[in-house]
Short mmCIF file of C-alpha atoms and ligand atoms in Angstrom, two decimals:
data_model
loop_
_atom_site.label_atom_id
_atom_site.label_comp_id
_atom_site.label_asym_id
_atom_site.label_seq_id
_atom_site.Cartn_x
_atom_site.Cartn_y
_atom_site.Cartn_z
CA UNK V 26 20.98 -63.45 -57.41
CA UNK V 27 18.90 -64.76 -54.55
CA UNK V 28 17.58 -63.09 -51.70
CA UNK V 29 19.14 -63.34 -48.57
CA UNK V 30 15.87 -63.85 -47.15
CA UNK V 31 14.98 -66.67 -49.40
CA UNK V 32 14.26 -69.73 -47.56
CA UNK V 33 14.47 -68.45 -44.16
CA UNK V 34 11.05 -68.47 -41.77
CA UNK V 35 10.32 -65.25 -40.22
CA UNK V 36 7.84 -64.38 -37.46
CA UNK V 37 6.34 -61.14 -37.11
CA UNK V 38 3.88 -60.22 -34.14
CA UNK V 39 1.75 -57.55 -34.97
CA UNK V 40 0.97 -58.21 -38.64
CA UNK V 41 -2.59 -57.62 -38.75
CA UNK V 42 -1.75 -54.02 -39.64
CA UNK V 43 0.81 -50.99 -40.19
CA UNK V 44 4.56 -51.84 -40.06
CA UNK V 45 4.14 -55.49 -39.35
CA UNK V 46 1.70 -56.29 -42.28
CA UNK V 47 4.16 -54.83 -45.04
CA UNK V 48 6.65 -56.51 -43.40
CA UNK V 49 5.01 -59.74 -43.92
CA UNK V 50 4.40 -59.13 -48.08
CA UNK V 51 8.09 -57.95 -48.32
CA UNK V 52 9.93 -60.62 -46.23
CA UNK V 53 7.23 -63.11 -48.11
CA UNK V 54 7.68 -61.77 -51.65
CA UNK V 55 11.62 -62.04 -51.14
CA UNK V 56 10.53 -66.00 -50.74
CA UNK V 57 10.75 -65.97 -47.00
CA UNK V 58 7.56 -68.38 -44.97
CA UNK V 59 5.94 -65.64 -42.24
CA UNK V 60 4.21 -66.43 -38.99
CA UNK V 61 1.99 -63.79 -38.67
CA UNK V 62 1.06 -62.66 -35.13
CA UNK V 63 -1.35 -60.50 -33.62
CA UNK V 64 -4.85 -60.52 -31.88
CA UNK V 65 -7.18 -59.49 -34.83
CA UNK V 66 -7.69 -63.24 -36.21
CA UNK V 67 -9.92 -62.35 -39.81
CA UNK V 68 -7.03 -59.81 -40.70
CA UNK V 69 -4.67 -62.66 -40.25
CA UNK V 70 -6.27 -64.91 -41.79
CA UNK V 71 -6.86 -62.11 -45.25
CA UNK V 72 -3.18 -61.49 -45.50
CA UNK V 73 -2.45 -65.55 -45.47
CA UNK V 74 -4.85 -66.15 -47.90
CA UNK V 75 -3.16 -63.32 -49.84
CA UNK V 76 0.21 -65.02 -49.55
CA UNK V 77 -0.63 -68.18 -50.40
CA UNK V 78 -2.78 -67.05 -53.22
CA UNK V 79 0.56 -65.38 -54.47
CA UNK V 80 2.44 -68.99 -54.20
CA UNK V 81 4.17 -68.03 -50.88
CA UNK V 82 3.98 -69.80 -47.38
CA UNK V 83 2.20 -68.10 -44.67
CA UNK V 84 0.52 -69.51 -41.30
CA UNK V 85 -1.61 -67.44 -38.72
CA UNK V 86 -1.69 -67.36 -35.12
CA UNK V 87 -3.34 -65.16 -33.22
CA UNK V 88 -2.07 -64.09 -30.43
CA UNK V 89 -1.87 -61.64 -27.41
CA UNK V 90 1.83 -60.39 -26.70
CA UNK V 91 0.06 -59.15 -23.54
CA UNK V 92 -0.35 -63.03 -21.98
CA UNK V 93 1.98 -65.19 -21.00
CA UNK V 94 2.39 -68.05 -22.92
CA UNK V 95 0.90 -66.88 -25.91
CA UNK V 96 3.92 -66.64 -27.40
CA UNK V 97 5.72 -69.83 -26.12
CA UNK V 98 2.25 -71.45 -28.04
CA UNK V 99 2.95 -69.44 -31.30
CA UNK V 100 6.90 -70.77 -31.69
CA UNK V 101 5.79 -74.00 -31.11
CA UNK V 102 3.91 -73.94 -33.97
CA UNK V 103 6.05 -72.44 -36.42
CA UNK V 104 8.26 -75.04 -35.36
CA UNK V 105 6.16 -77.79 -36.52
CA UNK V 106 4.90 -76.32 -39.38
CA UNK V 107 8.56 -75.23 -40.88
CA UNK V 108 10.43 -76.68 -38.59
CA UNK V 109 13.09 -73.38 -37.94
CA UNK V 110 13.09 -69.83 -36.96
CA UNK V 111 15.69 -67.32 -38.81
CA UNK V 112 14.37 -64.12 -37.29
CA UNK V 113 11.90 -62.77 -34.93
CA UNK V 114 10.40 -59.14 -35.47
CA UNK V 115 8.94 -57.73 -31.85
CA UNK V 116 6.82 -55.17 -33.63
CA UNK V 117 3.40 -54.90 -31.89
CA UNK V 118 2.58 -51.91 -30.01
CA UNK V 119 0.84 -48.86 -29.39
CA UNK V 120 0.97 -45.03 -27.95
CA UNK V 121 -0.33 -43.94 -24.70
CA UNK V 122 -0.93 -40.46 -25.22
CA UNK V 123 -1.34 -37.60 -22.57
CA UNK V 124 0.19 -35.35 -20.61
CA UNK V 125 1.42 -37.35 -16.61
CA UNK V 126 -1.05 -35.20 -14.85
CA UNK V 127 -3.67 -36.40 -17.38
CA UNK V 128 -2.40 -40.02 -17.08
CA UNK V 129 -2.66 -42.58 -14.30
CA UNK V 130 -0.08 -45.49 -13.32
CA UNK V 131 -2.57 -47.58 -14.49
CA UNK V 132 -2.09 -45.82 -18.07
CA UNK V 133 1.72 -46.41 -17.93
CA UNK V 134 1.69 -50.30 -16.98
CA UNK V 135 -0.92 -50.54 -19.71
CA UNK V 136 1.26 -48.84 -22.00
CA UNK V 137 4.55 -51.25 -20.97
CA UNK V 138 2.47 -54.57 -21.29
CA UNK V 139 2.75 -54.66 -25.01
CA UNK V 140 5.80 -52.33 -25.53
CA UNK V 141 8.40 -53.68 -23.11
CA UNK V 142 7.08 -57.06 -21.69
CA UNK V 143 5.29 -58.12 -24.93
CA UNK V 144 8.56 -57.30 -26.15
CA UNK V 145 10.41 -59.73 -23.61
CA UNK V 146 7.89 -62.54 -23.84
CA UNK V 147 8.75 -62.44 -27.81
CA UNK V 148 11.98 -62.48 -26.46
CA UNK V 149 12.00 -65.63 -24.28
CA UNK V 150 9.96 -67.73 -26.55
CA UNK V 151 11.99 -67.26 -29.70
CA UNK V 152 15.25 -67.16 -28.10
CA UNK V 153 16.12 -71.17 -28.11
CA UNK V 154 14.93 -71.43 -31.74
CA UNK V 155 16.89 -68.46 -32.77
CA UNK V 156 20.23 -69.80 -30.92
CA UNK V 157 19.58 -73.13 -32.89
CA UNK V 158 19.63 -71.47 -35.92
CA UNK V 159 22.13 -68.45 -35.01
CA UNK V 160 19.15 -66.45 -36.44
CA UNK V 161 18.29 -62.43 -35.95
CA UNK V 162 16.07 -60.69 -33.47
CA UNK V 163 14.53 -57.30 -34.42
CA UNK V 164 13.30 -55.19 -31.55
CA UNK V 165 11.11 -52.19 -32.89
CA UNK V 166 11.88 -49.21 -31.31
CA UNK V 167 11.17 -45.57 -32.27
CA UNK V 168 12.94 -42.33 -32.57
CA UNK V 169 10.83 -41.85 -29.26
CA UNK V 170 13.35 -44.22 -27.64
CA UNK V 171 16.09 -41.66 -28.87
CA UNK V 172 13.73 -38.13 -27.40
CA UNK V 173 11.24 -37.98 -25.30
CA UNK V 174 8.27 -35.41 -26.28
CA UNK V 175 6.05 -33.48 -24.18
CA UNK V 176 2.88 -35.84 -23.92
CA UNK V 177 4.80 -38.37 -25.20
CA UNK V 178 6.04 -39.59 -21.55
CA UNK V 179 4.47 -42.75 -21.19
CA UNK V 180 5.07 -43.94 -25.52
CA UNK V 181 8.83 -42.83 -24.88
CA UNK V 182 9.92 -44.13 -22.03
CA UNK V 183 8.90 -47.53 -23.13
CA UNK V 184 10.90 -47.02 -26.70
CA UNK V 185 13.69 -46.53 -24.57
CA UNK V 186 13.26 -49.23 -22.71
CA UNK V 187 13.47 -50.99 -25.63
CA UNK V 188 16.15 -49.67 -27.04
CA UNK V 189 18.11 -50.61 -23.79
CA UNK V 190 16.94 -53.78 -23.82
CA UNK V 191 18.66 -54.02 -27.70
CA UNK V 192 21.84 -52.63 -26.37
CA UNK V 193 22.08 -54.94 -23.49
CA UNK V 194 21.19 -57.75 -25.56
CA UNK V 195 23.58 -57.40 -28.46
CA UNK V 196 26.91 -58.35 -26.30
CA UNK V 197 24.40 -61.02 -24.52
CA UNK V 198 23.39 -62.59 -27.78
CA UNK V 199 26.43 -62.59 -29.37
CA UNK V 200 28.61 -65.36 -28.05
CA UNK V 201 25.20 -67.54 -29.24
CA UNK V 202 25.33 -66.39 -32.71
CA UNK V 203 22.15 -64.51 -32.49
CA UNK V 204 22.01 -60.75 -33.93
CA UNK V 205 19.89 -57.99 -32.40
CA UNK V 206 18.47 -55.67 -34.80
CA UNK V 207 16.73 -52.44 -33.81
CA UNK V 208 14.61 -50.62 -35.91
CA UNK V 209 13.86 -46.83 -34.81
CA UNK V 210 11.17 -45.58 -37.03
CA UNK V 211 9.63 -41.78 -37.12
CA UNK V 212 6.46 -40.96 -38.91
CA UNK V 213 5.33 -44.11 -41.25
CA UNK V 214 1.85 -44.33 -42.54
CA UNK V 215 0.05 -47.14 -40.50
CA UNK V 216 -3.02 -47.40 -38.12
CA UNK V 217 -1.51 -46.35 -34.97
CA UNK V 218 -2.48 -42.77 -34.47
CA UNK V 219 -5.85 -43.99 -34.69
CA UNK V 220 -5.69 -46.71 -31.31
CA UNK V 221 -6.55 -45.19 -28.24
CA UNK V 222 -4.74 -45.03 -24.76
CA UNK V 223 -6.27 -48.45 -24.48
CA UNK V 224 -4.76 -50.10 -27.20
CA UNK V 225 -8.29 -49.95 -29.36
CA UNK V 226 -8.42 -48.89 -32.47
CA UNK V 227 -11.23 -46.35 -33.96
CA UNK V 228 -11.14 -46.56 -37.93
CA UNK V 229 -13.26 -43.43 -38.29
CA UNK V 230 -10.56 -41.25 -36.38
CA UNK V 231 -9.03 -38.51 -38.32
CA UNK V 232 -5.52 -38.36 -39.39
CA UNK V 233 -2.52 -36.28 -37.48
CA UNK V 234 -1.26 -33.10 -38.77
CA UNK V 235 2.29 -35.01 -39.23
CA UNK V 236 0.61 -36.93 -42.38
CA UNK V 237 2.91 -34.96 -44.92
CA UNK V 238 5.96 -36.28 -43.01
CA UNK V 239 4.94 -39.79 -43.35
CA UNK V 240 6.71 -42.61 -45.36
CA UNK V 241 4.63 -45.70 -46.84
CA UNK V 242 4.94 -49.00 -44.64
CA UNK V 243 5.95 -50.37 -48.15
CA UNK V 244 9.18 -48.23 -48.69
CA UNK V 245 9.40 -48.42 -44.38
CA UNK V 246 9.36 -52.37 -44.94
CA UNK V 247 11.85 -52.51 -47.52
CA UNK V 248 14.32 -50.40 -45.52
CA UNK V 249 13.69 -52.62 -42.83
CA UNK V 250 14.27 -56.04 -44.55
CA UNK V 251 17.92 -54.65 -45.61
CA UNK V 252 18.96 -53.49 -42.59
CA UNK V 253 17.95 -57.15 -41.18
CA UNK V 254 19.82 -59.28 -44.03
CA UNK V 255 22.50 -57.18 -43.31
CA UNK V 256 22.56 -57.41 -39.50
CA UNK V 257 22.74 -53.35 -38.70
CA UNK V 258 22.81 -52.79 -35.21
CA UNK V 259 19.99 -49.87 -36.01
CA UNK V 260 18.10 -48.26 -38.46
CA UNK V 261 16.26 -45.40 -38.42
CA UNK V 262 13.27 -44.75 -40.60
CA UNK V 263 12.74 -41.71 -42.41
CA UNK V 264 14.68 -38.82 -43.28
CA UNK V 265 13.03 -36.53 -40.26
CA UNK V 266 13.77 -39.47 -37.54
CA UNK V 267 17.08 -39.99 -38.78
CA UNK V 268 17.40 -35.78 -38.05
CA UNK V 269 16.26 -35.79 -34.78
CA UNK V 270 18.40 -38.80 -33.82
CA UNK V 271 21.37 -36.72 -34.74
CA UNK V 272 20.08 -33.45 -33.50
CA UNK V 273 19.33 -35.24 -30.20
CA UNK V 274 22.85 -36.99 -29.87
CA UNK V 275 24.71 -33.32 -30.68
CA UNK V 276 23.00 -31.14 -29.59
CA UNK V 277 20.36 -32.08 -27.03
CA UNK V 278 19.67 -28.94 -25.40
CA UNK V 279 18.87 -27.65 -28.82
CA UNK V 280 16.21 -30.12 -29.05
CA UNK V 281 14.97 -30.05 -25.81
CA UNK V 282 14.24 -26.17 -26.75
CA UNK V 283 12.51 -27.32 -29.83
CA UNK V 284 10.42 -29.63 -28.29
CA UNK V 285 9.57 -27.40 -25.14
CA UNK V 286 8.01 -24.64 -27.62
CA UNK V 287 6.74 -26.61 -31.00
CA UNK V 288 4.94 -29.56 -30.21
CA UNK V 289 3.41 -31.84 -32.88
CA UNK V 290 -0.97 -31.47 -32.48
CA UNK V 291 -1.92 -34.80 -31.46
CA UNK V 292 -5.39 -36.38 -29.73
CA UNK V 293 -6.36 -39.74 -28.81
CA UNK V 294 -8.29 -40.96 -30.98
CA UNK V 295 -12.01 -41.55 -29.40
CA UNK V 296 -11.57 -38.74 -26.59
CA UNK V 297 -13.16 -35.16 -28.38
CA UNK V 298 -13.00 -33.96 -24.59
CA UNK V 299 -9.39 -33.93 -24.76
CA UNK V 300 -6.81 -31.96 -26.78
CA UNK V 301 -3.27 -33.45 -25.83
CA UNK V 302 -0.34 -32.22 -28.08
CA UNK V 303 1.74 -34.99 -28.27
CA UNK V 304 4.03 -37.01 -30.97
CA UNK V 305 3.85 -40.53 -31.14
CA UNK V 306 7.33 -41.72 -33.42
N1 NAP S 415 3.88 -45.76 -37.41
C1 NAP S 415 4.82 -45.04 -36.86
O1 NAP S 415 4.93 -43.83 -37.15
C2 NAP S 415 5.77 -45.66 -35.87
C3 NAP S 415 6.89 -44.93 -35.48
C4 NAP S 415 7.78 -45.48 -34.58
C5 NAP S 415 7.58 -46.75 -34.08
N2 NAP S 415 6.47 -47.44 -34.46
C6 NAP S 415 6.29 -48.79 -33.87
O2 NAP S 415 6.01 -49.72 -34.89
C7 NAP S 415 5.28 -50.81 -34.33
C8 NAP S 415 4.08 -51.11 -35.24
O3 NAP S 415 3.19 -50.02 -35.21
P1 NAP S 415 2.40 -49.50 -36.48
O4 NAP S 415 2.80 -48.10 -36.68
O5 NAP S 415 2.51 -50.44 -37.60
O6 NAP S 415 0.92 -49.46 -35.88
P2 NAP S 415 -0.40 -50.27 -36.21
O7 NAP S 415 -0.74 -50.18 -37.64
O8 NAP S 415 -1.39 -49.83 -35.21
O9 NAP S 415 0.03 -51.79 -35.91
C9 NAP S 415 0.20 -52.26 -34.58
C10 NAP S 415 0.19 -53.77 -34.60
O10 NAP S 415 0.43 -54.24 -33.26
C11 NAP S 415 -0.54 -55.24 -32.96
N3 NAP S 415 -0.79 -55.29 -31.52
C12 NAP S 415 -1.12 -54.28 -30.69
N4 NAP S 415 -1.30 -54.77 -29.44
C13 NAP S 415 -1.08 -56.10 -29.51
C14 NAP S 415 -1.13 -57.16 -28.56
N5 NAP S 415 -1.44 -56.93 -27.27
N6 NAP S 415 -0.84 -58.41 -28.97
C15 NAP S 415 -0.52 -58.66 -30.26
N7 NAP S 415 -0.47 -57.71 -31.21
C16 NAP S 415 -0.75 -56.45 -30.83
C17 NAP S 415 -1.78 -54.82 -33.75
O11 NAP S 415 -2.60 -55.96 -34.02
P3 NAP S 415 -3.96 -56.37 -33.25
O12 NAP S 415 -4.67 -55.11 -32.87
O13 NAP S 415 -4.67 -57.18 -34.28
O14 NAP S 415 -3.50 -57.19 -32.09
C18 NAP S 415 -1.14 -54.34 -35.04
O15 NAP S 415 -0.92 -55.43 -35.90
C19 NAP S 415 4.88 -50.39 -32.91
O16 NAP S 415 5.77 -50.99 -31.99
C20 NAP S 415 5.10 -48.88 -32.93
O17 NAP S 415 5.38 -48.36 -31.65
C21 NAP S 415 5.56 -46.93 -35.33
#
């Protein structure tokens, strides 16, 4: 039986790492080509020479999600080098951690540049190739766009931006043929609770306390390939998200209790001075 993925061209920004990079292997292993974005050009350039080692077709662009016309630059070469684009995966991003009074505006715009607008400049520039091909667009949100935790503010409120963004877009995108996927993870292993508040990431940092609650980004990629060939409107990740979504829809001041009380230890990474309690799904 062949893959529904088989054939199609996929771009992924943020693939230099975490979600994004199994992403890449599974989409690629299930015979898909992958344009692999993010700003880390070596590890781009690794997991291409991986894929194509492995017979499959892979190009790397490095790019910013943060500057305009990065993107634009990125679809216009997947274009010419395979000439379509099935779907479009708007998975970079990172966590702002820190309580408001802790936090500055300055914290919170730096925070929506990747999560929200990087999000709409993926948007814009894929959005004329994916009409064209009546292709899919995956938005990654986060069970943080479905709850909001304490120290969590500025990481939540741009998941559910995100999230609104998906809901507004399905109806929008729909008369063009174009699905809108969104993918609400909670704990998956990947490198993100070791970036900092400015989007840097510190490889000796030491893993959260949530580490027993974590899935692979293997089994969280696989999940996430199916719920794109299938066109799901969402998907949460992980047993524990997929909890706290329901808990949050039916019973909300329930979780709100929860939440008040039992925060999740959390510090950002690089800042010993600091001990913010915070989750980051
Ligand atoms: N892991 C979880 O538990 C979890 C839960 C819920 C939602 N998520 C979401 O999943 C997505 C992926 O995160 P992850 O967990 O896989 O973390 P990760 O391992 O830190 O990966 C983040 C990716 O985003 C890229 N990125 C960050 N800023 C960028 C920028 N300005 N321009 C281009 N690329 C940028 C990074 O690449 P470069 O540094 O090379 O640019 C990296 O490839 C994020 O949107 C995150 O919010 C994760």
């Amino acid at each position: 039986m062949t893959d529904r993925s088989a054939g199609k061209v996929v771009l992924i920004t943020g693939a230099s790492s975490g979600i994004g990079e199994a992403l890449a292997r599974e989409f690629a292993n299930r015979g898909a080509a992958v344009a692999l974005l993010a700003r880390r050009a070596e590890r781009l350039d690794a997991l291409a020479a991986e894929l194509h080692a492995l017979g499959r077709r892979a190009l790397a662009i490095p790019c910013d999600v943060t500057r305009d016309g990065d993107l634009e630059g990125a679809v216009g070469r997947v274009m010419a080098e395979f000439g379509r684009l099935d779907v479009a995966v708007a998975n970079a991003g990172f966590g702002v951690v820190g309580n408001l009074a802790d936090l500055s505006l300055d914290d919170y715009r730096r925070q929506f540049e990747p999560n929200v607008f990087g999000v709409l400049r993926t948007t814009y520039a894929v959005l004329d190739a994916l009409t064209l091909s009546r292709g899919t667009l995956v938005l990654m949100g986060s069970v943080s766009g479905h709850l909001a935790a304490p120290s969590a503010s500025a990481y939540a409120m741009s998941k559910f931006a995100v999230r609104a963004l998906a809901g507004a877009l399905r109806g929008e995108l729909a008369p063009r043929g174009v699905g809108v996927v969104l993918i609400s993870p909670g704990f998956v292993h990947s490198e993100i609770s070791r970036v900092d508040n400015h989007g840097r990431f510190h490889p000796q940092a030491h893993e959260p306390s949530h580490r027993r609650f974590e899935m692979s980004t293997e089994r969280a990629a696989r999940q996430i390939v199916r719920a794109v060939s299938r066109r799901r409107r969402e998907r949460v990740i992980t047993a524990h998200g997929k909890l706290a979504v329901l808990l949050a829809r039916h019973t909300p001041r329930l979780v709100a209790w929860v939440l008040e009380r039992g925060r999740v230890s959390r510090t950002e990474p690089g800042r010993k001075d600091q001990a913010h309690r915070a989750g980051r799904s």
